[in-house]
CSV table of C-alpha atoms and ligand atoms in Angstrom, one decimal:
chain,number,residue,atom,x,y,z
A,1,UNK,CA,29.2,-9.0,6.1
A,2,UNK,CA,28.0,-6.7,9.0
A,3,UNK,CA,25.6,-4.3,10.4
A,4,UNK,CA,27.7,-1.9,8.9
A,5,UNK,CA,27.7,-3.5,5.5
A,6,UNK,CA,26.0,-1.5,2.2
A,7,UNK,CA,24.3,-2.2,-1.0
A,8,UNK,CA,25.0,0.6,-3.7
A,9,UNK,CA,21.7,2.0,-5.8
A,10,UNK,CA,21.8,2.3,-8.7
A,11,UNK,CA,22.4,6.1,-8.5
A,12,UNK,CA,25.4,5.4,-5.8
A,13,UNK,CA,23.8,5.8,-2.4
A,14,UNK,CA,25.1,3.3,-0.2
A,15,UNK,CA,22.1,1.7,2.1
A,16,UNK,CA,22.7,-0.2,5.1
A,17,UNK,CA,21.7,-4.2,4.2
A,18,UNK,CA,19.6,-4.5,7.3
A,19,UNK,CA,17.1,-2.0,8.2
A,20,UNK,CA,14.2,-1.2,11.2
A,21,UNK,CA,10.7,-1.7,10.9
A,22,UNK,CA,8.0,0.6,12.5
A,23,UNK,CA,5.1,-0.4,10.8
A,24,UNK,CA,2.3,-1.2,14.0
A,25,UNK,CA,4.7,0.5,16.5
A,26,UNK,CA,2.6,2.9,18.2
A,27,UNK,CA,3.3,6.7,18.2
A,28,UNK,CA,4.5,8.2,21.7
A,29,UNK,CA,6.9,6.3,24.2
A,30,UNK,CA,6.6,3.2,22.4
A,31,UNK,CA,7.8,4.3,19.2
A,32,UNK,CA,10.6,6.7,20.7
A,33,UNK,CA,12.3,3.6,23.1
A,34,UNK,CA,11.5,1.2,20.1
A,35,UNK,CA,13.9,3.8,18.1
A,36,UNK,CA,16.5,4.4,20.6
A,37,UNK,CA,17.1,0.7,21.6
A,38,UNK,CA,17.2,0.3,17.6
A,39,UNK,CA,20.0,2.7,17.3
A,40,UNK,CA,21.7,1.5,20.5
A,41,UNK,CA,22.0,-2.1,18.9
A,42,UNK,CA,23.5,-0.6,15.6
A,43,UNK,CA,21.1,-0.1,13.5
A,44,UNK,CA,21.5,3.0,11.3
A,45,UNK,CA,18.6,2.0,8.8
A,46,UNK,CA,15.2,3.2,9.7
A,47,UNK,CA,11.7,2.8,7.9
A,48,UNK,CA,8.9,4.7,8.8
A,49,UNK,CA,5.8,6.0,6.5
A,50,UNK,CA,3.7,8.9,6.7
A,51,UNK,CA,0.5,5.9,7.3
A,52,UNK,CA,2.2,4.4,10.5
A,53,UNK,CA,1.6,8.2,12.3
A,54,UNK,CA,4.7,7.9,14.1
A,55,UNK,CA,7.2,9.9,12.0
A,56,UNK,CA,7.1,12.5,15.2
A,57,UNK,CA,8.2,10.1,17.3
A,58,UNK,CA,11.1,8.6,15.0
A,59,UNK,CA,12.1,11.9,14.8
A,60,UNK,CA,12.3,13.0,18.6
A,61,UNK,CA,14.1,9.8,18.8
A,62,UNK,CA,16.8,10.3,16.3
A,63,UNK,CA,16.9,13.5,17.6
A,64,UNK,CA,17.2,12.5,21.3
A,65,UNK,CA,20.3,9.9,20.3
A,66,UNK,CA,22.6,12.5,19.8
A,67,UNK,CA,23.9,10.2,16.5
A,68,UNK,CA,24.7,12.4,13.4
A,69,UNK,CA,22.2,12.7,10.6
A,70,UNK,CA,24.7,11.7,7.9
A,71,UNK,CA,25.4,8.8,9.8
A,72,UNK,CA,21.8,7.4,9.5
A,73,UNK,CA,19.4,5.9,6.8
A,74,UNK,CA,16.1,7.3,7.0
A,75,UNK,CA,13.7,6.1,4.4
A,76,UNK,CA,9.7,7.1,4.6
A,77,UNK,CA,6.6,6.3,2.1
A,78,UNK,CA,3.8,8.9,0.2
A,79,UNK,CA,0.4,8.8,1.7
A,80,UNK,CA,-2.1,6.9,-0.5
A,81,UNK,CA,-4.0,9.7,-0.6
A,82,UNK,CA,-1.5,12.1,-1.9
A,83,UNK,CA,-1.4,10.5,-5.5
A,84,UNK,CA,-1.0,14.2,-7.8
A,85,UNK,CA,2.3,16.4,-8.2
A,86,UNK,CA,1.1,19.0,-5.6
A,87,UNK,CA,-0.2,16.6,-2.8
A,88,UNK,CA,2.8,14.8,-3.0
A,89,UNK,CA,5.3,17.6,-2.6
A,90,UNK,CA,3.7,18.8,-0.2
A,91,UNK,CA,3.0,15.4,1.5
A,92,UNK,CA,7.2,14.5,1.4
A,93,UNK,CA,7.3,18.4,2.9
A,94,UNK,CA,4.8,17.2,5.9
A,95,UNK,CA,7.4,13.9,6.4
A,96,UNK,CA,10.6,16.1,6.5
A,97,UNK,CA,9.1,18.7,9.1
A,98,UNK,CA,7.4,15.7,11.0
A,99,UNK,CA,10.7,13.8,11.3
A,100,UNK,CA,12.8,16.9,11.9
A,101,UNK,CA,15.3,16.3,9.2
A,102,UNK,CA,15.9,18.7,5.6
A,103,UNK,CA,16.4,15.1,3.8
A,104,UNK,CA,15.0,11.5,3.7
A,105,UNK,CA,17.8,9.0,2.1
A,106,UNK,CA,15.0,7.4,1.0
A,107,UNK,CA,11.3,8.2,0.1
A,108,UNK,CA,9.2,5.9,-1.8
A,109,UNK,CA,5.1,5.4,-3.4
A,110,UNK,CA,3.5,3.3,-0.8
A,111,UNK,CA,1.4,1.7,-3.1
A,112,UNK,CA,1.0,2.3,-7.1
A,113,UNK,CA,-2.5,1.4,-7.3
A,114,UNK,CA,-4.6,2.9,-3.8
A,115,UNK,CA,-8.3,2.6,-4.1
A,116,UNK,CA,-9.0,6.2,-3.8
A,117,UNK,CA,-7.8,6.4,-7.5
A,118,UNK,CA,-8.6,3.1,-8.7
A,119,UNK,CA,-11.2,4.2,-10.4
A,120,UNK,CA,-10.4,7.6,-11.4
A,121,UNK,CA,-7.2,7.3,-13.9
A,122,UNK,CA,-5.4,6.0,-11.4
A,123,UNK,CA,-2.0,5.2,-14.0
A,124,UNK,CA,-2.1,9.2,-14.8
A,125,UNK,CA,-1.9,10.1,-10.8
A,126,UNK,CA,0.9,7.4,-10.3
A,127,UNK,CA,2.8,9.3,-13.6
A,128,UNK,CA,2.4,13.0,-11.7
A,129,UNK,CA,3.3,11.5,-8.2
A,130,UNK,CA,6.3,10.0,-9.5
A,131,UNK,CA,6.9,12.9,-11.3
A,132,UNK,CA,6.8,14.9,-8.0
A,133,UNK,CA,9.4,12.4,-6.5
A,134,UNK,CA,12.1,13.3,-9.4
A,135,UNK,CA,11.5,17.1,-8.6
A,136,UNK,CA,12.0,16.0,-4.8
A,137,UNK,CA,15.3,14.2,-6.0
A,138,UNK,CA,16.4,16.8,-8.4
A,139,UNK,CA,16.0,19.3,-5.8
A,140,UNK,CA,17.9,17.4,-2.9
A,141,UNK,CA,15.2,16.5,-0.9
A,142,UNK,CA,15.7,13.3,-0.7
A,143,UNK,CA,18.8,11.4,-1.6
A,144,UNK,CA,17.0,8.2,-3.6
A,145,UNK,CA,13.6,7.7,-4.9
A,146,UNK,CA,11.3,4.1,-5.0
A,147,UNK,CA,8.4,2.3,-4.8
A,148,UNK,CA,6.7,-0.3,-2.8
A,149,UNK,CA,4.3,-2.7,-3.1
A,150,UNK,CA,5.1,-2.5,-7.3
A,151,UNK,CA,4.7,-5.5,-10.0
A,152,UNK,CA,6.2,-5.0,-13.1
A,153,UNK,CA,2.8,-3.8,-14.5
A,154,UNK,CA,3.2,-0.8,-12.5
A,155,UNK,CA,6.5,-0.3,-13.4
A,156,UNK,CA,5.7,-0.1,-16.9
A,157,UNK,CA,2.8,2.5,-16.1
A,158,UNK,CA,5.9,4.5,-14.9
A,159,UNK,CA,8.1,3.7,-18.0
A,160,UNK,CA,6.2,5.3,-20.0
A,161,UNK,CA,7.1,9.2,-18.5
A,162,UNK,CA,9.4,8.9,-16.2
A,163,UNK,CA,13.1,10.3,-16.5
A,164,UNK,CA,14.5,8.4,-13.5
A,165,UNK,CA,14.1,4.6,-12.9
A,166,UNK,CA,12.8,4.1,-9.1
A,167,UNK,CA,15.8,2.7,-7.3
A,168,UNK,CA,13.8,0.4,-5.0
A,169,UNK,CA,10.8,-1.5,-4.7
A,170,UNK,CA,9.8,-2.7,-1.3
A,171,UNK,CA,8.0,-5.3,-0.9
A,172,UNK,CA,6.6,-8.7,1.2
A,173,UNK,CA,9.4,-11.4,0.9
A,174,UNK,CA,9.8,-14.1,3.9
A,175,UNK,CA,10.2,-17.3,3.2
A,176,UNK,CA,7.0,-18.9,1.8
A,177,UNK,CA,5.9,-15.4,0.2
A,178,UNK,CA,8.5,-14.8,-2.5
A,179,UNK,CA,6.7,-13.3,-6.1
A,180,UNK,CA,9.4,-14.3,-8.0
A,181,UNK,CA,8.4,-12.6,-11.2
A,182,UNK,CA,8.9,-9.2,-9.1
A,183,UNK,CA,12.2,-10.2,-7.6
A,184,UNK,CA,13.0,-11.1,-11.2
A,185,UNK,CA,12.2,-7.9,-13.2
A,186,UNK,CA,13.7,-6.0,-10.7
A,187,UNK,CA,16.6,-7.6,-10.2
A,188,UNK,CA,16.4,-7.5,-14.1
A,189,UNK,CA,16.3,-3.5,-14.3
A,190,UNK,CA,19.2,-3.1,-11.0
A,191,UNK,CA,16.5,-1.9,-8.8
A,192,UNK,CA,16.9,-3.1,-5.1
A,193,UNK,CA,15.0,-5.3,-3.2
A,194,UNK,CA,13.6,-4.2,0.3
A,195,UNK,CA,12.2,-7.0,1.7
A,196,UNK,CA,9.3,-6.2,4.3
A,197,UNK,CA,7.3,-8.2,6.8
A,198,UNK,CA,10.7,-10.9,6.9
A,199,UNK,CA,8.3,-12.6,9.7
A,200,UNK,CA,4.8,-13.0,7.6
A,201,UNK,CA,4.2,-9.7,10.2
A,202,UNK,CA,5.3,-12.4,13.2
A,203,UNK,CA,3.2,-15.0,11.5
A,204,UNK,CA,6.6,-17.4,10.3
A,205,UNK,CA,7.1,-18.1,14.4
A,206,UNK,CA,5.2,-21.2,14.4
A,207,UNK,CA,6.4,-23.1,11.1
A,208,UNK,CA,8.0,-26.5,12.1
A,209,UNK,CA,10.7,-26.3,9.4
A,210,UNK,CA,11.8,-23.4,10.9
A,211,UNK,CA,11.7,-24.0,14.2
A,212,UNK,CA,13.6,-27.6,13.6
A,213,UNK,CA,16.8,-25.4,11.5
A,214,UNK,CA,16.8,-23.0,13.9
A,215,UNK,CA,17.4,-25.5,16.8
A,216,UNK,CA,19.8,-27.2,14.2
A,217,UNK,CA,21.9,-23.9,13.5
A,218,UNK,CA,21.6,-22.8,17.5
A,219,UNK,CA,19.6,-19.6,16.0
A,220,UNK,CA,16.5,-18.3,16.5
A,221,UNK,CA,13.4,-18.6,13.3
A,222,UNK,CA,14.0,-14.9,13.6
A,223,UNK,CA,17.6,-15.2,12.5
A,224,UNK,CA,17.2,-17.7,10.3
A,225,UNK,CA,14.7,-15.5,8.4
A,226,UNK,CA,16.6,-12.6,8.0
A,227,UNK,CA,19.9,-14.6,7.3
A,228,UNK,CA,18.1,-15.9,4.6
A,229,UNK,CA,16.9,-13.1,3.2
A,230,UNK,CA,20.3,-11.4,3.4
A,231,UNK,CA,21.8,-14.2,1.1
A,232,UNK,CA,19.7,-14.2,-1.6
A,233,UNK,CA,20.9,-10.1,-1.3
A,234,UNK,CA,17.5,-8.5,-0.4
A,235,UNK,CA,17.3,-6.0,2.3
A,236,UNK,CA,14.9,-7.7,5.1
A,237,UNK,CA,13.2,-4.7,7.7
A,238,UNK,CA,12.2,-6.6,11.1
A,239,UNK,CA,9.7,-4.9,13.3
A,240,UNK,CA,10.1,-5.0,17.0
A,241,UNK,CA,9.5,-3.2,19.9
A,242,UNK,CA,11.5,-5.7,22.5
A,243,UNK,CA,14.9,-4.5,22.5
A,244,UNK,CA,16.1,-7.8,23.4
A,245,UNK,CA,14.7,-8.5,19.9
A,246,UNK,CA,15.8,-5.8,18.6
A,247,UNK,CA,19.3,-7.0,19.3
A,248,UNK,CA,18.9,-10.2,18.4
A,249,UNK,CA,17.3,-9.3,14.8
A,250,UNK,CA,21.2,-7.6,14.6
A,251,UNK,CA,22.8,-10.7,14.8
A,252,UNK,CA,22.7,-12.5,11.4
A,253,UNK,CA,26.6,-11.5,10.6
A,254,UNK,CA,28.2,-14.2,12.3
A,255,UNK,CA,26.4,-17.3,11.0
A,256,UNK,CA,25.7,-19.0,7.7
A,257,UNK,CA,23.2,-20.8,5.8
A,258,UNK,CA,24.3,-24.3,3.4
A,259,UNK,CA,22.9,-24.0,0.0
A,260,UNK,CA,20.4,-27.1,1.3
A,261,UNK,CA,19.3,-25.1,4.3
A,262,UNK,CA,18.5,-22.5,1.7
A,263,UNK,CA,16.8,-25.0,-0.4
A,264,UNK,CA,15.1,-26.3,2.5
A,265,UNK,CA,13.5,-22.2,3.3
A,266,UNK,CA,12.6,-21.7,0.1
A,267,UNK,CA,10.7,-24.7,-0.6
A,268,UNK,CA,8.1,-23.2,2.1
A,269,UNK,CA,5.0,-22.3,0.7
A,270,UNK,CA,2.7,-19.8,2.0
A,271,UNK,CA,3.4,-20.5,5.8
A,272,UNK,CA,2.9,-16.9,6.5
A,273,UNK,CA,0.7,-16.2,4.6
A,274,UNK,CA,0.6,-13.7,1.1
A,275,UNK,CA,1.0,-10.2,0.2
A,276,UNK,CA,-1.7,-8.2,-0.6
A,277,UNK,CA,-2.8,-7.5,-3.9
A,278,UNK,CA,-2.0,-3.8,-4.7
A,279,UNK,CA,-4.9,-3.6,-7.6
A,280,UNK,CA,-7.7,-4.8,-5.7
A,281,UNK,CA,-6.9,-3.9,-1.8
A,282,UNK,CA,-8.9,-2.2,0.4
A,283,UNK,CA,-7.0,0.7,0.7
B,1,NAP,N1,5.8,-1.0,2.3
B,1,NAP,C1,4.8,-1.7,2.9
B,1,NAP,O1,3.7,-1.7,2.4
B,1,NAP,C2,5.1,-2.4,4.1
B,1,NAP,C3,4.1,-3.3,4.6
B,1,NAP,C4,4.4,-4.0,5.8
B,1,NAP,C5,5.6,-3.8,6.4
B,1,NAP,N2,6.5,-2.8,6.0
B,1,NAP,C6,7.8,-2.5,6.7
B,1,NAP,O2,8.4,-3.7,7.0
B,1,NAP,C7,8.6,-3.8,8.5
B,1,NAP,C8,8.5,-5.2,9.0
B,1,NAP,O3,7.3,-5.8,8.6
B,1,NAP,P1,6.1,-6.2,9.7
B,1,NAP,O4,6.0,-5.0,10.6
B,1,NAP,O5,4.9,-6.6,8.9
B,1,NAP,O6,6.5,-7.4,10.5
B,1,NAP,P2,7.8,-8.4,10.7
B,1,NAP,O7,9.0,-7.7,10.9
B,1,NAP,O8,7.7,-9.5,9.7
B,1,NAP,O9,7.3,-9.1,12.1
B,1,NAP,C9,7.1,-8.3,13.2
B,1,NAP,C10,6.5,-9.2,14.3
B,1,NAP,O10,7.5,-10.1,14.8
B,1,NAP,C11,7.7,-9.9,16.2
B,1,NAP,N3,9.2,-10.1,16.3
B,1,NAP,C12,10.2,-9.3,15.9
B,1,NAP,N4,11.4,-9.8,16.2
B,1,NAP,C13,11.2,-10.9,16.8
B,1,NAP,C14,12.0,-11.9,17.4
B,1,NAP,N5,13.3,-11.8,17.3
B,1,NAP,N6,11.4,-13.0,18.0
B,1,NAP,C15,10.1,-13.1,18.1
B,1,NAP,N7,9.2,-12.2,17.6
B,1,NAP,C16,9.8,-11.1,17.0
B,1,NAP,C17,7.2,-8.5,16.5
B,1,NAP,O11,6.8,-8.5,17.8
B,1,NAP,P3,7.2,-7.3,18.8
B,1,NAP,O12,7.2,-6.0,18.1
B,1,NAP,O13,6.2,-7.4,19.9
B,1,NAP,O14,8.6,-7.7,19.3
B,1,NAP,C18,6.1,-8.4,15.5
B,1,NAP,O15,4.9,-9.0,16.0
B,1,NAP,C19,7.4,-2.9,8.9
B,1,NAP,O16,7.6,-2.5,10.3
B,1,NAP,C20,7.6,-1.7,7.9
B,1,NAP,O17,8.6,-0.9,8.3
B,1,NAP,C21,6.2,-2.2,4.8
């Protein structure tokens, strides 16, 4: 396996198996070199969402690097505000003009259950928004459509109207945080696995389990995390806005992990923490 490597959706978009994270990364300079020294080290999988207000940047960046669109993977997320047919459409419009491109590869719900409709028929808006997202695909806007943040409760809201399964669901996996009756259902109904915040959001650093394999395999926990993830076949999305980091978090392809070192990871519980729960969050 390589950088270069792809999983297939289920509709027969080929994704890269390692993509960027830019949740946190500051619009402006920050988010423009974190993006450049990304696609310098090889990456050709980006994730951005309207709600990290830096889709601007990402897209002066992509821009600025000169590299083809076809040759890239851009995925970004609806606004959690934007949960009916119109807002939606016109939300994805705002995210194509924003990152200067006439297609995402990717677009996905942020969150099926925000609290701005919790109370207000909130599995009826999540029916029109997805809704909006199969015009978007029918019409070639984008070139796959997900979720994130989904249990299979959510899913089955969806069921109910929808004409096209979501291809994706991305959610929190690292080691210590894996909601295995997610990972099961979806790997269950062929829908892919992006797995986000593959450090606990930089909070795995300090587990002594980690830190003690990693000296062992002559990797860093940051390796070890997303080689990990990789093997169980889910789609990890590190963050960073070092690009020594960055360049290191590109080097999983050359190592492997024994079945006992796997073992030994997913044993860990809760070391960096949980996700959040999408029906009661504050958001
Ligand atoms: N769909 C959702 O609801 C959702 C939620 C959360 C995240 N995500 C996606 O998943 C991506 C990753 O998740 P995340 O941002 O929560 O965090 P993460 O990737 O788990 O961790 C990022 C943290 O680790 C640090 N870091 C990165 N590489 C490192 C390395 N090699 N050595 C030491 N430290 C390192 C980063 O610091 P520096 O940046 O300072 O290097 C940052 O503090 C997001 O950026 C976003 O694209 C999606």
């Amino acid at each position: 396996m390589s950088l270069m490597n792809t999983y297939t959706l289920e509709n027969g978009v080929k994704i890269p198996v390692l993509g960027f994270g830019t949740w946190q990364t500051p619009a402006g300079k920050v988010a423009t070199d974190a993006v450049l020294a990304a696609l310098d080290a090889g990456f050709t999988h980006i994730d951005t969402a309207e709600m990290y207000g830096n889709e601007k940047s990402i897209g002066q960046a992509v821009k600025a690097s000169g590299i083809a669109r076809s040759d890239l993977f851009i995925t970004s997320k609806l606004d959690n505000q934007a949960h009916t047919y119109e807002l939606a459409t016109q939300a994805l419009d705002r995210s194509l003009s924003d990152l200067q491109t006439d297609y995402l590869d990717l677009f996905l719900i942020h969150w099926p259950n925000p609290k701005a409709f919790r109370d207000h028929d909130w599995e009826k808006h999540l029916q029109e928004t997805w809704r909006a997202l199969e015009d978007a695909y029918t019409a070639g806007k984008v070139k796959a459509i997900g979720v994130s943040n989904f249990k299979p409760k959510h899913f089955e809201v969806l069921k109910k109207t929808q004409k096209i399964q979501p291809m994706v669901d991305q959610i929190r996996i690292c080691p210590g945080d894996v909601d295995r009756l997610t990972i099961d259902y979806c790997q269950q109904h062929d829908i892919l696995l992006e797995a986000y915040s593959p450090f606990g959001t930089g909070q795995i650093f300090a587990n002594e389990t980690l830190k003690a394999l990693a000296q062992k395999k002559k990797r860093s926990v940051a390796q070890l995390c997303l080689r990990w993830s990789l093997q169980h076949g889910y789609l990890p999305l590190p963050k960073s806005v070092h690009p020594a980091r960055i360049k290191e978090n590109t080097e999983v392809f050359d190592f492997e992990l024994t079945e006992s070192e796997m073992q030994q990871i997913d044993a860990l519980k809760g070391v960096a923490g949980f996700a959040t729960d999408p029906d009661t969050a504050d958001f």
